[in-house]
Tab-separated table of N, CA, C and O in Angstrom:
chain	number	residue	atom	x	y	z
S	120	UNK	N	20.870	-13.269	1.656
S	120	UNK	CA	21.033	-12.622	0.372
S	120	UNK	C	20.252	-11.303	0.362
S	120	UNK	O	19.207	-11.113	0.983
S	121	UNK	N	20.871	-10.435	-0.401
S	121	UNK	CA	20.049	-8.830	-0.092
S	121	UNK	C	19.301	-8.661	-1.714
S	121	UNK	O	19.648	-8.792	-2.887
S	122	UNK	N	18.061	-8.288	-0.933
S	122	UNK	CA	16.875	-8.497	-1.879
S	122	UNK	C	17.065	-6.963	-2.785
S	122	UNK	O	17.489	-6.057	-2.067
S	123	UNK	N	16.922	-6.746	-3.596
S	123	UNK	CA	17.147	-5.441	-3.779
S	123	UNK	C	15.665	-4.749	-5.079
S	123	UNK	O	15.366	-5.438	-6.054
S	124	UNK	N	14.948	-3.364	-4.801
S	124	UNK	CA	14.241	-3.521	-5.605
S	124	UNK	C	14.347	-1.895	-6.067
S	124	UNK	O	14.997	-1.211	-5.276
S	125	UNK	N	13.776	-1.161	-7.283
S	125	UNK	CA	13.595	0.202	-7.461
S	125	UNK	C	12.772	0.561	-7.366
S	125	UNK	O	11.838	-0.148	-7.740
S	126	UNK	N	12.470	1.865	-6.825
S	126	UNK	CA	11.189	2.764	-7.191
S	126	UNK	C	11.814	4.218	-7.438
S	126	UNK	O	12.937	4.721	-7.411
S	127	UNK	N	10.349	4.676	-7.722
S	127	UNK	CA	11.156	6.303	-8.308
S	127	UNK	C	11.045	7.357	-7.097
S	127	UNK	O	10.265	7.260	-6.149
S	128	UNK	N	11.737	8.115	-7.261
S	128	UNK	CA	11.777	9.283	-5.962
S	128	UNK	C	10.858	9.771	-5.283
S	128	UNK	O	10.921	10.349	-4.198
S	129	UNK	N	9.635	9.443	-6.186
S	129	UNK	CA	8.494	10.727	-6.209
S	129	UNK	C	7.710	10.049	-5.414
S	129	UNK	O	6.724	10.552	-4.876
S	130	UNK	N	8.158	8.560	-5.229
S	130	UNK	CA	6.891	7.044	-4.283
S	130	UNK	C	6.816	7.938	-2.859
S	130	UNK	O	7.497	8.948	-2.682
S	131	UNK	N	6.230	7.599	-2.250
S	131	UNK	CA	6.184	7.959	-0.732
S	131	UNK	C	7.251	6.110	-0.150
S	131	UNK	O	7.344	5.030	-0.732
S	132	UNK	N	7.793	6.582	1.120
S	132	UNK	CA	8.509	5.911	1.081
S	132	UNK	C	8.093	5.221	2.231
S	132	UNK	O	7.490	5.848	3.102
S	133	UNK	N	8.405	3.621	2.408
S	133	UNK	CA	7.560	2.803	3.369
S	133	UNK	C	8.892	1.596	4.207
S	133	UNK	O	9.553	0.710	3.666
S	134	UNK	N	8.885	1.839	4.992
S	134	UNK	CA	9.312	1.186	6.708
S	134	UNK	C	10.204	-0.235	5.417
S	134	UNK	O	11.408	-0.490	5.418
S	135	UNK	N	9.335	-0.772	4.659
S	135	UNK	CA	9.943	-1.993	3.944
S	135	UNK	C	11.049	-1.720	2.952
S	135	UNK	O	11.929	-2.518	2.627
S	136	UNK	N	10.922	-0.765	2.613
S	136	UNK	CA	12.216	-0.212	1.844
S	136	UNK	C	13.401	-0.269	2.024
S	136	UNK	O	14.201	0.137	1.181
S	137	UNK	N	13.766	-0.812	3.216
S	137	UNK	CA	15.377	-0.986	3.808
S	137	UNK	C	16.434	0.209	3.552
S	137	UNK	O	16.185	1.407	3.688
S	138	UNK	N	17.537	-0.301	3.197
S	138	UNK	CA	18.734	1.109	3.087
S	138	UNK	C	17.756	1.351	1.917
S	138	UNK	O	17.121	0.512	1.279
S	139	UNK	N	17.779	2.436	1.811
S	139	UNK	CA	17.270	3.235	0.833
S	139	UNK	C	18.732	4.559	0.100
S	139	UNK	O	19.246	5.495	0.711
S	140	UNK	N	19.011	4.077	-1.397
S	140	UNK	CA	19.747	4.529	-2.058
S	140	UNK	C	19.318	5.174	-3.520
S	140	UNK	O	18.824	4.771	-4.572
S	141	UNK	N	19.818	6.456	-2.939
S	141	UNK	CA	19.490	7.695	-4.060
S	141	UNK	C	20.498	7.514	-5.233
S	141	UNK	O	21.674	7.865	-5.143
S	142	UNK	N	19.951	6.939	-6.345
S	142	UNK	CA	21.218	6.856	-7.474
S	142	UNK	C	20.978	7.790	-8.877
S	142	UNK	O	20.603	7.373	-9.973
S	143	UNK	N	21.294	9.106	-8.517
S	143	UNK	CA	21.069	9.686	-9.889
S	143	UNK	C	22.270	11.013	-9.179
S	143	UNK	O	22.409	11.267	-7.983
S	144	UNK	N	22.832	11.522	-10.076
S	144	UNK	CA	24.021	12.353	-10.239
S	144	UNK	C	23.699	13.320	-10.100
S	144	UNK	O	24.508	14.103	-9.604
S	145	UNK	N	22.188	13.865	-10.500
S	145	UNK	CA	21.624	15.065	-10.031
S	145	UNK	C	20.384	14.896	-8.777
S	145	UNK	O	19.545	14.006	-8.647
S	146	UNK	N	20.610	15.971	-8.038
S	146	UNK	CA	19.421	15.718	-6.934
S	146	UNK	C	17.904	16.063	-7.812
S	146	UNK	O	17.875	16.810	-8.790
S	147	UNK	N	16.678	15.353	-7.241
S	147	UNK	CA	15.559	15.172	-7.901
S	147	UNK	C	14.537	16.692	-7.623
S	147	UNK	O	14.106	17.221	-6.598
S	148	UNK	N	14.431	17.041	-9.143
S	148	UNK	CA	13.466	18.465	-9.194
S	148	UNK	C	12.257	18.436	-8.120
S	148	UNK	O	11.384	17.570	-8.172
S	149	UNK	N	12.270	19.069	-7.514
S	149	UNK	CA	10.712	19.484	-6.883
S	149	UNK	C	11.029	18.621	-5.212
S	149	UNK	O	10.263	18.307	-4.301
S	150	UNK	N	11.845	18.535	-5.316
S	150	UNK	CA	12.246	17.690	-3.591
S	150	UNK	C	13.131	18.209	-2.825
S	150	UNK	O	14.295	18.130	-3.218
S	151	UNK	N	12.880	18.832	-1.629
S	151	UNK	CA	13.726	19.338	-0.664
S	151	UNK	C	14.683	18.197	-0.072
S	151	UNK	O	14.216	17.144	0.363
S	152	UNK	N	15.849	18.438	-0.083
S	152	UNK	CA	16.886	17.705	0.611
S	152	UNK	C	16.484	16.786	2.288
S	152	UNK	O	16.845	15.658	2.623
S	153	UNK	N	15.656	17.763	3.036
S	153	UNK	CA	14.937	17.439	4.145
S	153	UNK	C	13.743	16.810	3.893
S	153	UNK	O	13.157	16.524	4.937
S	154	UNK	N	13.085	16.442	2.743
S	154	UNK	CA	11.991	15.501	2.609
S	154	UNK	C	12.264	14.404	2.056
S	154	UNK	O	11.319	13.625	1.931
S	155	UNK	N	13.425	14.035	1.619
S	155	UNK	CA	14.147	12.912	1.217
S	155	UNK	C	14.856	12.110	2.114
S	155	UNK	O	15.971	12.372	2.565
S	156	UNK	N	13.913	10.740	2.456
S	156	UNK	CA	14.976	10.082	3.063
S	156	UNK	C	15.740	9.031	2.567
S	156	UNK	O	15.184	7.972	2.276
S	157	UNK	N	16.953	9.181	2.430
S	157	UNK	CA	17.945	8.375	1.959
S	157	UNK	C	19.278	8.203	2.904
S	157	UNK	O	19.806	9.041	3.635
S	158	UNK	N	19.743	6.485	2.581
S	158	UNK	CA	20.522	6.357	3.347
S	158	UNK	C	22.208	6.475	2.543
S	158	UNK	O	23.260	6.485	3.181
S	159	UNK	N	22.127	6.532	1.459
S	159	UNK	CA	23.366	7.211	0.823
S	159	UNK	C	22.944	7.091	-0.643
S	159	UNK	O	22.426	6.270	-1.401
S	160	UNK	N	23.542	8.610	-0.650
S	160	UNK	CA	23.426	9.236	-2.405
S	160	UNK	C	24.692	8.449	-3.122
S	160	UNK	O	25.870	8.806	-3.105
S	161	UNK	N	24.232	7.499	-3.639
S	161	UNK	CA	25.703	6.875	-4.938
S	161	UNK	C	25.724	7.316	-6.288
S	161	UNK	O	25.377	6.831	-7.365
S	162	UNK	N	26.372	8.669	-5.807
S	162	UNK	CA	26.460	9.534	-7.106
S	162	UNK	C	27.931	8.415	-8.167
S	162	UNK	O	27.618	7.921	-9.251
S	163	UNK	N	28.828	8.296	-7.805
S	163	UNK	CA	29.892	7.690	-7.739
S	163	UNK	C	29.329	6.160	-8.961
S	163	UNK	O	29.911	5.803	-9.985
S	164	UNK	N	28.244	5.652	-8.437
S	164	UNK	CA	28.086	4.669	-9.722
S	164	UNK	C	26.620	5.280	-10.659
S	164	UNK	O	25.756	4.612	-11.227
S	165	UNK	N	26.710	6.256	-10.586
S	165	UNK	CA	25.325	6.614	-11.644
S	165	UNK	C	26.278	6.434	-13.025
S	165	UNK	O	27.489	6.282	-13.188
S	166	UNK	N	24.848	6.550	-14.155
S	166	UNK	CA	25.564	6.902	-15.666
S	166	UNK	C	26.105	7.873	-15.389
S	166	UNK	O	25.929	8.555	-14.380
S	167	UNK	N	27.149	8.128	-16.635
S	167	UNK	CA	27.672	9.461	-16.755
S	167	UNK	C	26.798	10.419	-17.812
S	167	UNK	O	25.827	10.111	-18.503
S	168	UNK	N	27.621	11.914	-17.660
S	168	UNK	CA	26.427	12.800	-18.144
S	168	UNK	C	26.186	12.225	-19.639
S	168	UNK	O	25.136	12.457	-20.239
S	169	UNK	N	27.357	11.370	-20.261
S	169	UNK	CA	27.147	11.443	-21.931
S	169	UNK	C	25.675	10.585	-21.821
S	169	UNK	O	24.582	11.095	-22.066
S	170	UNK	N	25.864	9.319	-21.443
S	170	UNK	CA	24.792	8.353	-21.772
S	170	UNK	C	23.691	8.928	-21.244
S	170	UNK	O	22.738	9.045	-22.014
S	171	UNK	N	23.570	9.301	-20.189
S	171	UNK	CA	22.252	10.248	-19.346
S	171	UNK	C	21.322	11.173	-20.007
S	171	UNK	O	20.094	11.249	-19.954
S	172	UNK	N	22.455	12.057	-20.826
S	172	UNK	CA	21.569	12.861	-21.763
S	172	UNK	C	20.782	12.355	-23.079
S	172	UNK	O	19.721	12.745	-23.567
S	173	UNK	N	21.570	11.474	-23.425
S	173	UNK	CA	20.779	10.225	-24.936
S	173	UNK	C	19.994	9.812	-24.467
S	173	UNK	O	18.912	9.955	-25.036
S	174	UNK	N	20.014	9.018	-23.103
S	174	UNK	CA	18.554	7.709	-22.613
S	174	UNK	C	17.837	9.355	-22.692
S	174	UNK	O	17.450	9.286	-23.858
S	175	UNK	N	17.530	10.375	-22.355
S	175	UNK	CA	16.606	11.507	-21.886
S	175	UNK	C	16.470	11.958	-23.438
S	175	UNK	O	15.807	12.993	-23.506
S	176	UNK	N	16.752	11.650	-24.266
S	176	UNK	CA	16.142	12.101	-25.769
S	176	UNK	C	15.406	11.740	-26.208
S	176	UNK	O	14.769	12.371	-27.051
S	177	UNK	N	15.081	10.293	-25.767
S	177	UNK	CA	13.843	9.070	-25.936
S	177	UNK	C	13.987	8.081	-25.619
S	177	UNK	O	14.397	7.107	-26.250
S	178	UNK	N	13.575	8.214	-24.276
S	178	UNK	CA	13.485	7.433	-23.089
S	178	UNK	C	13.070	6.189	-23.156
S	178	UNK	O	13.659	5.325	-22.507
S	179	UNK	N	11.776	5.823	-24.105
S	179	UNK	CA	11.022	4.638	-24.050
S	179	UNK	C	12.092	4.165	-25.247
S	179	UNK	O	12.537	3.115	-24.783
S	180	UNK	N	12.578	4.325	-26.214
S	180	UNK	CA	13.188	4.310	-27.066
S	180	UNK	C	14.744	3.614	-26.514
S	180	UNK	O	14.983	2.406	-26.544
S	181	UNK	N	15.245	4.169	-26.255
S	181	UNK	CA	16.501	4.438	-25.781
S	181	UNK	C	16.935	3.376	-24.201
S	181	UNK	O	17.911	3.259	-23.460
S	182	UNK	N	15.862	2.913	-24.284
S	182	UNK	CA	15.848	1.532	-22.275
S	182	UNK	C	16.787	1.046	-22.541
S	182	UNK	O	17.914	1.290	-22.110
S	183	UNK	N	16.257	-0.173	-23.749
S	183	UNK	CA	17.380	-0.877	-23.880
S	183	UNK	C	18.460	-0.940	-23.714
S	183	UNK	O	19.090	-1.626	-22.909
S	184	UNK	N	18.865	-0.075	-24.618
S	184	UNK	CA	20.406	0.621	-25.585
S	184	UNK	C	21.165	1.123	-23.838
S	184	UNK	O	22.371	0.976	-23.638
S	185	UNK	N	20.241	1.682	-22.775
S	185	UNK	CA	20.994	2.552	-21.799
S	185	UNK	C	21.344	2.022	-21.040
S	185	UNK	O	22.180	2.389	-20.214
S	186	UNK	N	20.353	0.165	-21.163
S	186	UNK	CA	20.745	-0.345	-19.642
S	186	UNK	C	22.447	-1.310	-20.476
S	186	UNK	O	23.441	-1.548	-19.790
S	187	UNK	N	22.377	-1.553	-21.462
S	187	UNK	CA	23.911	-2.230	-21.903
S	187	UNK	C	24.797	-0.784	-21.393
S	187	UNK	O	25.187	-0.735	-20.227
S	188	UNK	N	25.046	0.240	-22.236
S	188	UNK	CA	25.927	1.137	-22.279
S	188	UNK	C	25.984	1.428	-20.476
S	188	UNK	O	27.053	1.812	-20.003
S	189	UNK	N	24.758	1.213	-19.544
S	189	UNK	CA	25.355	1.559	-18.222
S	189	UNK	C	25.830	0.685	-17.964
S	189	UNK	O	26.946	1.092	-17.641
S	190	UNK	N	25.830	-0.658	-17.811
S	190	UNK	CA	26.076	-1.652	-17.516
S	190	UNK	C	27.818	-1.919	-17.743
S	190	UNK	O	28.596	-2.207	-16.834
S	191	UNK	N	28.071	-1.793	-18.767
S	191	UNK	CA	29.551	-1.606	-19.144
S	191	UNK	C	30.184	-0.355	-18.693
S	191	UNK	O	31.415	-0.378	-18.687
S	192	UNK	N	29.687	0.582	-18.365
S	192	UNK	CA	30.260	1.847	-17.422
S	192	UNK	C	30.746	1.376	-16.156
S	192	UNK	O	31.777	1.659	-15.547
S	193	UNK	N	29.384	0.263	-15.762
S	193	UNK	CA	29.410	-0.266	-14.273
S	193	UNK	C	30.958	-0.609	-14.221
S	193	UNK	O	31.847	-0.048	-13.581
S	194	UNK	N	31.029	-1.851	-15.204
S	194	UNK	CA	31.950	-2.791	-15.076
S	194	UNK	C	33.299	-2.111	-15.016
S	194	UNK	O	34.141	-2.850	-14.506
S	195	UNK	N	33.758	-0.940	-15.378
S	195	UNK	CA	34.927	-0.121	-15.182
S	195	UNK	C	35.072	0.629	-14.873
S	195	UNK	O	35.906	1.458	-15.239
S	196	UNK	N	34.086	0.700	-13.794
S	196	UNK	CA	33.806	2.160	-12.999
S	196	UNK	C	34.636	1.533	-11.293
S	196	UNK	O	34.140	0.516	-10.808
S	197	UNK	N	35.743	2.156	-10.594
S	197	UNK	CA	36.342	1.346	-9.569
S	197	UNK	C	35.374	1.261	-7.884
S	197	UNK	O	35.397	0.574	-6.863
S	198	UNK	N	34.529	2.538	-8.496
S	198	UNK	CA	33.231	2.706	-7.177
S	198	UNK	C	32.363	1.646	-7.014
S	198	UNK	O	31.592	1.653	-6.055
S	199	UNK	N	32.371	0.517	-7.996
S	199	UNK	CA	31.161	-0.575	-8.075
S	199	UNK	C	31.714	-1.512	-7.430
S	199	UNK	O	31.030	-2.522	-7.590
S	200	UNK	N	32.753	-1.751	-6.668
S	200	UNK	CA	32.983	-3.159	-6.376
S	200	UNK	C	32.620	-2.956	-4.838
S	200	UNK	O	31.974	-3.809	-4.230
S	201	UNK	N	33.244	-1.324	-4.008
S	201	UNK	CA	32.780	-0.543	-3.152
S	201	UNK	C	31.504	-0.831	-2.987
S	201	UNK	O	31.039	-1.679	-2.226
S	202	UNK	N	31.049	-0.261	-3.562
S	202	UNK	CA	29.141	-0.383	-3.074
S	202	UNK	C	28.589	-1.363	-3.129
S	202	UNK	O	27.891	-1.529	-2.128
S	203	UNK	N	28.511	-2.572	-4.204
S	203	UNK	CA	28.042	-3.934	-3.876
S	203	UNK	C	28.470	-4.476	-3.131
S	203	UNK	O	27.867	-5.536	-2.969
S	204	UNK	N	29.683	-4.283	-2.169
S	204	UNK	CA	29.660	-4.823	-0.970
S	204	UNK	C	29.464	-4.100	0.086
S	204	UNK	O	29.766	-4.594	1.171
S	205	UNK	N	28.803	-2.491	0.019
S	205	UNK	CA	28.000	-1.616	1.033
S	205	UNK	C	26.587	-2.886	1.240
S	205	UNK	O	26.202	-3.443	2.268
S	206	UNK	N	26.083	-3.008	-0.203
S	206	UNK	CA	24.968	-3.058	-0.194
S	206	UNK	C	25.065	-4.868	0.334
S	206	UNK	O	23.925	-5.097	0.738
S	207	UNK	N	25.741	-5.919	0.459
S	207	UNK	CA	25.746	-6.520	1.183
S	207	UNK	C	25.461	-6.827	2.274
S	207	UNK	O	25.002	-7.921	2.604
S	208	UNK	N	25.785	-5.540	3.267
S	208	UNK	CA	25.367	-5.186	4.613
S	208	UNK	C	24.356	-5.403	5.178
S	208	UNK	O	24.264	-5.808	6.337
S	209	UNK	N	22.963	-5.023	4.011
S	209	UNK	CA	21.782	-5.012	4.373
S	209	UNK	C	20.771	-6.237	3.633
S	209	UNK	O	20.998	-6.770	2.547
S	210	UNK	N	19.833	-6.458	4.366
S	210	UNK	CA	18.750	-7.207	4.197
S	210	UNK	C	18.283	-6.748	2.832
S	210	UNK	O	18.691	-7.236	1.778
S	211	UNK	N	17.470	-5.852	2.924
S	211	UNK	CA	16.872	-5.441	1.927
S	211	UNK	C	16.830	-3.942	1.655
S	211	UNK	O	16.549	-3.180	2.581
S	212	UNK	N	17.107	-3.455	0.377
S	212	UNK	CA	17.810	-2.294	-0.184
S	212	UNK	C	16.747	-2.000	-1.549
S	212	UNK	O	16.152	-2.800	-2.270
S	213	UNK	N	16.794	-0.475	-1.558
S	213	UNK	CA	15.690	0.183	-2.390
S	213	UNK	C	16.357	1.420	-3.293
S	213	UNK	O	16.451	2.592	-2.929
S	214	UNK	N	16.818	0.823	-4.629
S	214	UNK	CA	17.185	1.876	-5.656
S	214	UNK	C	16.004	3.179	-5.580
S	214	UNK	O	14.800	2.936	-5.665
S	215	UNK	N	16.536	4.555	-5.412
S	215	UNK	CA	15.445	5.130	-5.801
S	215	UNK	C	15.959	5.922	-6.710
S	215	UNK	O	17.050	6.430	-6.454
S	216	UNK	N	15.214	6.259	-8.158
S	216	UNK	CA	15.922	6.889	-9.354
S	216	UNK	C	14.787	7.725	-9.733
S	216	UNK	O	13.675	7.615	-9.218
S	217	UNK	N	15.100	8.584	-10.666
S	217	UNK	CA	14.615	10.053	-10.608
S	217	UNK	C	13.667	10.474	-12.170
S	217	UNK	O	12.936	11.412	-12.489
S	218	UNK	N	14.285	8.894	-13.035
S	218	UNK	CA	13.611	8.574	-14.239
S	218	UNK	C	12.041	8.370	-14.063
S	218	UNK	O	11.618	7.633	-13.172
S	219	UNK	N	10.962	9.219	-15.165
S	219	UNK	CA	9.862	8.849	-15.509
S	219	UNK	C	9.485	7.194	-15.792
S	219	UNK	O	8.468	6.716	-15.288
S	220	UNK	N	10.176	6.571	-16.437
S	220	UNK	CA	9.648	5.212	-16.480
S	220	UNK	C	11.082	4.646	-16.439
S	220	UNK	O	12.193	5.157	-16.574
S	221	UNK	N	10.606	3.313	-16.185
S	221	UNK	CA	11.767	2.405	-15.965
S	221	UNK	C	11.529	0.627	-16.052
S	221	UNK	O	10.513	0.658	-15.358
S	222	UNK	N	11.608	-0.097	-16.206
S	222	UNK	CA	11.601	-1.648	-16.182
S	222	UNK	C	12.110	-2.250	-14.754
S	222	UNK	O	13.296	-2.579	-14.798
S	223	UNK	N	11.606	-2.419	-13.762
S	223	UNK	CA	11.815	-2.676	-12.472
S	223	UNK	C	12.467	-4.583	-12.987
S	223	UNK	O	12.833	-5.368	-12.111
């Protein structure tokens, strides 16, 4: 079974991290493309820009509310059935997202 966990972009990144997957639609401020290691950008299942910009109006506010509204994006988005069985492949797999706080 593939263990799967998040951290944010900004972590230094460690040997245990497995595939390591960049999931945010925009690449992360202040990070060169060459200091990022990632094993695929899944732009394809991020939020879209509507919900993206609301959770970023008030963030601590707004968790909740963003993880339903992504969640139901997920579910009819045709790229998600694709990638959960990328992410099958591997042992152990490491969301990395570009958000200030988050609920791991």
């Amino acid at each position: 079974m593939t263990q799967i966990q998040t951290k944010r972009v900004y972590e230094a990144e460690e040997e245990a991290d497995g595939f390591r997957v960049l999931v945010d639609r925009l690449w992360p401020r202040g990070i060169k493309k060459e200091n990022l290691h990632y094993d695929l950008w899944a732009k394809e299942i991020t939020p879209s820009p509507v919900i993206r910009q609301w959770f970023h109006e008030d963030e601590e506010k707004n968790w909740k509310s963003f993880k339903q509204k992504y969640e139901q994006e997920l579910e009819k988005n045709p790229a998600t059935k694709p990638f959960l069985k990328e992410l099958k492949n591997h042992d152990r797999v490491t969301l990395i997202v570009c958000i200030e706080k988050y609920d791991a």
